[in-house]
Coordinates of C-alpha atoms and ligand atoms in Angstrom, one line a residue:
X1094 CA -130.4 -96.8 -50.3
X1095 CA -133.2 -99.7 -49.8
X1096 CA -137.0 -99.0 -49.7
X1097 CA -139.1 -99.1 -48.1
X1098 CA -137.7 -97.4 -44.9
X1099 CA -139.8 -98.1 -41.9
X1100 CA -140.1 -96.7 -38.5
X1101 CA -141.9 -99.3 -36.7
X1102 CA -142.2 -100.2 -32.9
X1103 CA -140.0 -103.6 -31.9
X1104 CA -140.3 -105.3 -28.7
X1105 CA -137.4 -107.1 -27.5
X1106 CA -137.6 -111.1 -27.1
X1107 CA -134.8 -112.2 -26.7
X1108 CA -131.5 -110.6 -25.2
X1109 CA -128.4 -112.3 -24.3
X1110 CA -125.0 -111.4 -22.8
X1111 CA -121.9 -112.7 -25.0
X1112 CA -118.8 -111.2 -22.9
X1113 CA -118.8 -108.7 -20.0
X1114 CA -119.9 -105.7 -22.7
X1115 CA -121.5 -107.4 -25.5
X1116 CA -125.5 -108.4 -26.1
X1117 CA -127.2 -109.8 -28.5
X1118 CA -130.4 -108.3 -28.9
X1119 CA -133.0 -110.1 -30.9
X1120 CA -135.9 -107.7 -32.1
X1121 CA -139.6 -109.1 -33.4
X1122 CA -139.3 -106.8 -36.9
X1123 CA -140.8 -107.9 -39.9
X1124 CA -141.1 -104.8 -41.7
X1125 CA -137.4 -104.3 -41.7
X1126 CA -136.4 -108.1 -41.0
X1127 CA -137.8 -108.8 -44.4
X1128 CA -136.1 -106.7 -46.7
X1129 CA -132.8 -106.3 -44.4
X1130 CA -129.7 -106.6 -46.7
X1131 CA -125.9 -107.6 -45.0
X1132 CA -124.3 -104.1 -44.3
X1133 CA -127.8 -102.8 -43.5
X1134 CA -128.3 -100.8 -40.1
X1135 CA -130.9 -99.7 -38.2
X1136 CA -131.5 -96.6 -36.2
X1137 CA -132.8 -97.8 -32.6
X1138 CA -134.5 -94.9 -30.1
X1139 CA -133.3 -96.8 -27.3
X1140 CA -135.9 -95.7 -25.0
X1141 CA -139.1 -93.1 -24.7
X1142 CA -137.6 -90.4 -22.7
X1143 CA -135.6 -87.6 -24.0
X1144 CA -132.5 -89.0 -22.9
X1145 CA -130.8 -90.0 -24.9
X1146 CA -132.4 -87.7 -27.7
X1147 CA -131.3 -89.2 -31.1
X1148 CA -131.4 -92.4 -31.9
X1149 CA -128.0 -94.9 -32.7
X1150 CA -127.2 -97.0 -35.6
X1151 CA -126.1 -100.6 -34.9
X1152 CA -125.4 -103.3 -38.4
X1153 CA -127.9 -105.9 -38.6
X1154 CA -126.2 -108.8 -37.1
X1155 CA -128.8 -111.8 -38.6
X1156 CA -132.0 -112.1 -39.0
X1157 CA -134.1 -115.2 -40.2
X1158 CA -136.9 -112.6 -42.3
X1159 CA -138.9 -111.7 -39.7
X1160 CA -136.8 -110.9 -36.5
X1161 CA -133.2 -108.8 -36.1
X1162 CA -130.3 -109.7 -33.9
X1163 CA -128.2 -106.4 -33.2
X1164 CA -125.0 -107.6 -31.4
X1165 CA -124.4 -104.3 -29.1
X1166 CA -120.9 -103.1 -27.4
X1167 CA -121.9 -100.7 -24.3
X1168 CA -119.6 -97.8 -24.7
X1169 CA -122.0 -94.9 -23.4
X1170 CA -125.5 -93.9 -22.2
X1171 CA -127.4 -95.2 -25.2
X1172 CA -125.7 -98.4 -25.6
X1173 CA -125.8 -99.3 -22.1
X1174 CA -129.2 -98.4 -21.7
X1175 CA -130.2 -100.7 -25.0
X1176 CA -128.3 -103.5 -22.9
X1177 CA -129.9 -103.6 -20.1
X1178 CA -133.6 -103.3 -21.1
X1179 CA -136.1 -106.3 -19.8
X1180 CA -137.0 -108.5 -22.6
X1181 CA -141.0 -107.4 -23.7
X1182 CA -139.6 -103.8 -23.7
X1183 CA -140.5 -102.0 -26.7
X1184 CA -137.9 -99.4 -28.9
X1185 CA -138.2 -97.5 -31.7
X1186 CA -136.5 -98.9 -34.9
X1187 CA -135.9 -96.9 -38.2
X1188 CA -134.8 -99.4 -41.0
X1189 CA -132.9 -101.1 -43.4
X1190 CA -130.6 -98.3 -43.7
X1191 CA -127.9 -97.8 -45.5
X1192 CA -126.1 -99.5 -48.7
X1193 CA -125.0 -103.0 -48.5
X1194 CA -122.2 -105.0 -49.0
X1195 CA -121.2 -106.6 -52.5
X1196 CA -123.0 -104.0 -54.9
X1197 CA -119.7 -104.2 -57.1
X1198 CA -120.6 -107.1 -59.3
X1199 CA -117.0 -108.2 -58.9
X1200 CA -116.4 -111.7 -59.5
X1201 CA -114.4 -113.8 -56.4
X1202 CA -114.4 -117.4 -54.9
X1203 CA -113.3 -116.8 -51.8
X1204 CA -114.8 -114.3 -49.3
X1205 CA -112.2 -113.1 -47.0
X1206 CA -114.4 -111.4 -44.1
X1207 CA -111.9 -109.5 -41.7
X1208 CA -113.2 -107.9 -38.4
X1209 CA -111.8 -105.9 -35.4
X1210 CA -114.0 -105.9 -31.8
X1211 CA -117.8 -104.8 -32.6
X1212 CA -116.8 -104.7 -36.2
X1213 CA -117.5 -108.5 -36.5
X1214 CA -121.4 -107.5 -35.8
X1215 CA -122.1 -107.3 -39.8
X1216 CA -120.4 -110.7 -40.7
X1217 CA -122.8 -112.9 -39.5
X1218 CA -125.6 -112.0 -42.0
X1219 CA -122.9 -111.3 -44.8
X1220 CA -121.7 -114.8 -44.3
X1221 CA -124.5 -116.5 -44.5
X1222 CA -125.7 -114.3 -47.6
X1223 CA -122.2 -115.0 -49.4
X1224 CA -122.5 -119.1 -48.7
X1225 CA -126.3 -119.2 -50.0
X1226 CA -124.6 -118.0 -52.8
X1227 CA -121.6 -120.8 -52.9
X1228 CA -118.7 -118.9 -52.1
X1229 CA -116.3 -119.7 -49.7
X1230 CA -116.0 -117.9 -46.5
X1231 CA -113.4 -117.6 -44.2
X1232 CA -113.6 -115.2 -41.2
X1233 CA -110.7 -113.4 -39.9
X1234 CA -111.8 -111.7 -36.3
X1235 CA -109.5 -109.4 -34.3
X1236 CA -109.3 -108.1 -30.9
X1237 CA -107.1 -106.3 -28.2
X1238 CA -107.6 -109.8 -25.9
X1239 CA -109.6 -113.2 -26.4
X1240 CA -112.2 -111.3 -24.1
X1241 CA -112.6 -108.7 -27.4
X1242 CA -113.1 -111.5 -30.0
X1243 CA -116.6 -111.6 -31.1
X1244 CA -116.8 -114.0 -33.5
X1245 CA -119.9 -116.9 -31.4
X1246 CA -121.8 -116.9 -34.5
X1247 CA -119.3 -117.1 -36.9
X1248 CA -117.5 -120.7 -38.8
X1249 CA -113.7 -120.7 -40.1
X1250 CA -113.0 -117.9 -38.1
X1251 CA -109.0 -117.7 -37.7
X1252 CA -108.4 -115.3 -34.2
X1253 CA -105.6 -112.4 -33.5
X1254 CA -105.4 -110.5 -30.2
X1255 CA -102.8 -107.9 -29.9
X1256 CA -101.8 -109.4 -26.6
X1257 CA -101.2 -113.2 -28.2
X1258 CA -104.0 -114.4 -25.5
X1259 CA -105.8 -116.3 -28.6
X1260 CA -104.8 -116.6 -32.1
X1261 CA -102.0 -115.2 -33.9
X1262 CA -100.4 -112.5 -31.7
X1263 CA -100.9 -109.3 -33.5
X1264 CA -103.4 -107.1 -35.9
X1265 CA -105.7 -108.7 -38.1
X1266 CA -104.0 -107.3 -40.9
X1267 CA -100.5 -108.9 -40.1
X1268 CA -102.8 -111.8 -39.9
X1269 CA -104.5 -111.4 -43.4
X1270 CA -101.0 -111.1 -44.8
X1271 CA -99.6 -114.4 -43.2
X1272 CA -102.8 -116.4 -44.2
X1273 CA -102.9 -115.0 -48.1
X1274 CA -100.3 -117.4 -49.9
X1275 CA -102.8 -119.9 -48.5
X1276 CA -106.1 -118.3 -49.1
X1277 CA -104.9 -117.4 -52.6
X1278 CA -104.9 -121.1 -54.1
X1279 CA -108.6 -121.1 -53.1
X1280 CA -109.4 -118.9 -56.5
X1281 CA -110.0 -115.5 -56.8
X1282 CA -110.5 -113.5 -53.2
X1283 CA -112.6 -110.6 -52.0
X1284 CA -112.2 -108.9 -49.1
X1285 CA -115.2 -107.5 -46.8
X1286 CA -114.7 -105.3 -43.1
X1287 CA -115.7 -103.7 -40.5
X1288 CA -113.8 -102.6 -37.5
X1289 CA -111.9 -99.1 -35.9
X1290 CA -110.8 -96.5 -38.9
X1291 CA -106.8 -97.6 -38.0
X1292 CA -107.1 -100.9 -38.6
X1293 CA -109.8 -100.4 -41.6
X1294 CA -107.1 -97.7 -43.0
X1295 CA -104.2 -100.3 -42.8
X1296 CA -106.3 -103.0 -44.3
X1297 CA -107.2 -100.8 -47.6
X1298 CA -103.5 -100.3 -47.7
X1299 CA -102.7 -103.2 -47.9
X1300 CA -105.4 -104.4 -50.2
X1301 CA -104.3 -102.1 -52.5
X1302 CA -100.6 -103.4 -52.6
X1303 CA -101.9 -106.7 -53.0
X1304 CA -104.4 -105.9 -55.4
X1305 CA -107.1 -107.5 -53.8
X1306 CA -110.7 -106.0 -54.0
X1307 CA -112.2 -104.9 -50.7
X1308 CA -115.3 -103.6 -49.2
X1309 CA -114.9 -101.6 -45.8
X1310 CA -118.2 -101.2 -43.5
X1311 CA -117.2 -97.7 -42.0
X1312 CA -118.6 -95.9 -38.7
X1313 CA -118.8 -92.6 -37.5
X1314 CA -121.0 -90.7 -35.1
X1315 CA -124.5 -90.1 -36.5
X1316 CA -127.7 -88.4 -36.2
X1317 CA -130.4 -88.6 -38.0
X1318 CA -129.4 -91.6 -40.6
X1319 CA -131.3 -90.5 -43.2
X1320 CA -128.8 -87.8 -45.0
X1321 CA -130.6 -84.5 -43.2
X1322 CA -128.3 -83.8 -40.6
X1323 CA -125.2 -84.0 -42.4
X1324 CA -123.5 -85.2 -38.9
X1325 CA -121.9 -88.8 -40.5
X1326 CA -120.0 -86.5 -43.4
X1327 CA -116.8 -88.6 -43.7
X1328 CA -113.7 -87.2 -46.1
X1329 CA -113.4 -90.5 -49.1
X1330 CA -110.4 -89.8 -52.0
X1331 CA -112.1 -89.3 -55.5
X1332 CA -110.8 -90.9 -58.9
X1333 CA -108.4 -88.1 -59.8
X1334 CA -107.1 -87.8 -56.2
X1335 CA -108.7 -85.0 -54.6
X1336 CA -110.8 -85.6 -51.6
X1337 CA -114.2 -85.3 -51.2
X1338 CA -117.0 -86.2 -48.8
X1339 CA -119.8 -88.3 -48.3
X1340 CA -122.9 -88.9 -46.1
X1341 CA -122.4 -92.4 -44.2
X1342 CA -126.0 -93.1 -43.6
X1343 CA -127.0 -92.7 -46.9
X1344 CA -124.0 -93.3 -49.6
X1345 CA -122.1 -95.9 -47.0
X1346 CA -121.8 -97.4 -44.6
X1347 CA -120.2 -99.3 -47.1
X1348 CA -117.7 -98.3 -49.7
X1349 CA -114.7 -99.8 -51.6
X1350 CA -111.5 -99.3 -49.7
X1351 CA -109.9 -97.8 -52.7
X1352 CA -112.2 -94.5 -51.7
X1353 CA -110.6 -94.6 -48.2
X1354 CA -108.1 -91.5 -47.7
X1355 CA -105.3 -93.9 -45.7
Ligands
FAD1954 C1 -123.4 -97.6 -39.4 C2 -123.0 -97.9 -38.0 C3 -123.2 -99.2 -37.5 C4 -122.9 -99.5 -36.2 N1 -123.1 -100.7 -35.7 C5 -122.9 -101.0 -34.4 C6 -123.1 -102.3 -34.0 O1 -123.5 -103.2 -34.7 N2 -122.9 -102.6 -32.7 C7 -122.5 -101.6 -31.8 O2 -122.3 -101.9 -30.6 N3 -122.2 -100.4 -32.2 C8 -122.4 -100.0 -33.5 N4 -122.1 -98.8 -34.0 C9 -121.6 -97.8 -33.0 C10 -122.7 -97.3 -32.1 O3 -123.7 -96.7 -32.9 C11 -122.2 -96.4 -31.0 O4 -121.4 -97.1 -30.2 C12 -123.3 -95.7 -30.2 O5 -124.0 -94.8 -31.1 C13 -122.8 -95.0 -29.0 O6 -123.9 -94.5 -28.3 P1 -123.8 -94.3 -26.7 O7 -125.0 -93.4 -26.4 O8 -123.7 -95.6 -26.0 O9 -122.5 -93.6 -26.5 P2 -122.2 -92.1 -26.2 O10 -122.5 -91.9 -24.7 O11 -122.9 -91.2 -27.2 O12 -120.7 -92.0 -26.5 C14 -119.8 -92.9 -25.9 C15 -118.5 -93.0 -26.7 O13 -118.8 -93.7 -28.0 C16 -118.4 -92.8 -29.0 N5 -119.4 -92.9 -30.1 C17 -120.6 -92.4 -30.2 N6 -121.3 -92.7 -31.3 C18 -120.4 -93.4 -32.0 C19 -120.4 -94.1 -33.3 N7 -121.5 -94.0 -34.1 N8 -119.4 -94.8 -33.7 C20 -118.3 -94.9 -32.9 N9 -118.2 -94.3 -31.7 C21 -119.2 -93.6 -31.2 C22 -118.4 -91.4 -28.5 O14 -117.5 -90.6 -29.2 C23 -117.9 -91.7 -27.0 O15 -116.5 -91.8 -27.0 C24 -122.4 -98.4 -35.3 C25 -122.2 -97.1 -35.8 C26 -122.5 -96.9 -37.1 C27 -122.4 -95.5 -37.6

């Protein structure tokens, strides 16, 4: 968990459409802009009235220290809403939340950052954490179609659509799998994603038969994002086996794919 926690009222300034369902919403936010870490969220109230009641996480997509870009997917009332407010409008923002990514002190070269639809929101900010730190970075982004590939902000970012219509055709895995005799004469590799639970499940699966470390940016439905409501409880494999549970808001969103039940 990061401190401090603020709850602090953000107007919008900037807000820009990237595909039909996608905005980028930039937020004026020191308090949380300046200690935002990559895997961070926030908890946005998208609006004053009482629907929708609870507020909705969304990753910090970048920030330069004193504002926050959230990239948004419009799925439902609160998104949608968040999407179309007027620049100058004013929401509610609870934040930095959650752990971050690369907490494990292991030791790597080579980021590999892999990324289905909105799950490409964190990467910017990790990417540009991880190269002011000198590794290298190389983006894999996935998507059903081109039109799902979200990856404007992103550099070496190697595409695959299920449909072929950009990139390799097939999952992002198949495509992390045909790029790793390459990627692995560029020293030692880490992998770090975000996307649905399938394609996050097949990607610990196989990080584990190739013996690659890897960090997974999960998402479930949540409420309060604090660790009261218990509504983000997600099952996670212990050590000896067994399963167990933890609270996504406030031990994840992050964790290391080994801990994923697959
Ligand atoms: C840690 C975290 C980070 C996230 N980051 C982003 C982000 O950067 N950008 C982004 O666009 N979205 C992100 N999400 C997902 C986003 O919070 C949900 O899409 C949003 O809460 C849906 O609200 P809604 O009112 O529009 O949808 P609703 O009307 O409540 O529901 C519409 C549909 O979305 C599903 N849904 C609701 N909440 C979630 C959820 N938390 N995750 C997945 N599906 C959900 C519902 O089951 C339903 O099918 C993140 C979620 C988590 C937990």
């Amino acid at each position: 968990m990061n401190n401090p926690i603020v709850d602090t009222r953000a107007p919008i300034v900037r807000s820009r459409r990237i595909t039909g369902d996608v905005c980028i919403i930039t937020l004026d936010c020191p308090e949380i802009a300046s200690n935002a870490k990559p895997g961070n969220f926030v908890n946005v109230k998208v609006n004053d009235t009482s629907q929708p009641l609870l507020r909705r996480p969304f990753s910090i997509h970048d920030t330069d220290g004193r504002h926050l870009d959230i990239m948004v997917k419009a799925v439902g009332c609160g998104t949608s809403i968040f999407c179309n407010a007027a620049e100058g409008t004013e929401v509610m923002v609870l934040g930095p939340l959650g752990n971050c990514f690369d907490r494990s002190g292991t030791v790597f070269d080579t980021a590999v950052l892999v990324s289905g639809g909105i799950g490409t929101a964190p990467m910017r900010f990790l990417e540009k954490q991880l190269s002011s730190q000198g590794k290298r970075v190389v983006n894999l982004a996935g998507g059903r179609t081109k039109e799902d590939l979200l990856s404007i902000n992103l550099s070496d970012c190697r595409h695959a659509t299920d449909d072929g219509s950009e990139g390799f055709r097939g999952t992002v895995v198949e495509l992390l799998s045909r790029e790793l005799p390459a990627l692995k004469t560029e020293g030692a590799l880490k992998v770090f994603a975000c996307g649905p639970t399938p394609m996050l499940k097949a990607l610990a699966l196989f990080c584990r038969e190739n013996c690659l470390p890897c960090e997974l940016s999960l998402e479930s439905v949540m409420g309060c994002g604090i660790g009261i409501c218990y509504g983000c409880s997600v099952e996670v494999l212990n050590p000896d086996g067994s399963t167990g549970t933890v609270l996504l808001c406030r031990e994840g969103p992050v964790i290391d794919a080994a801990l994923l039940a697959v």
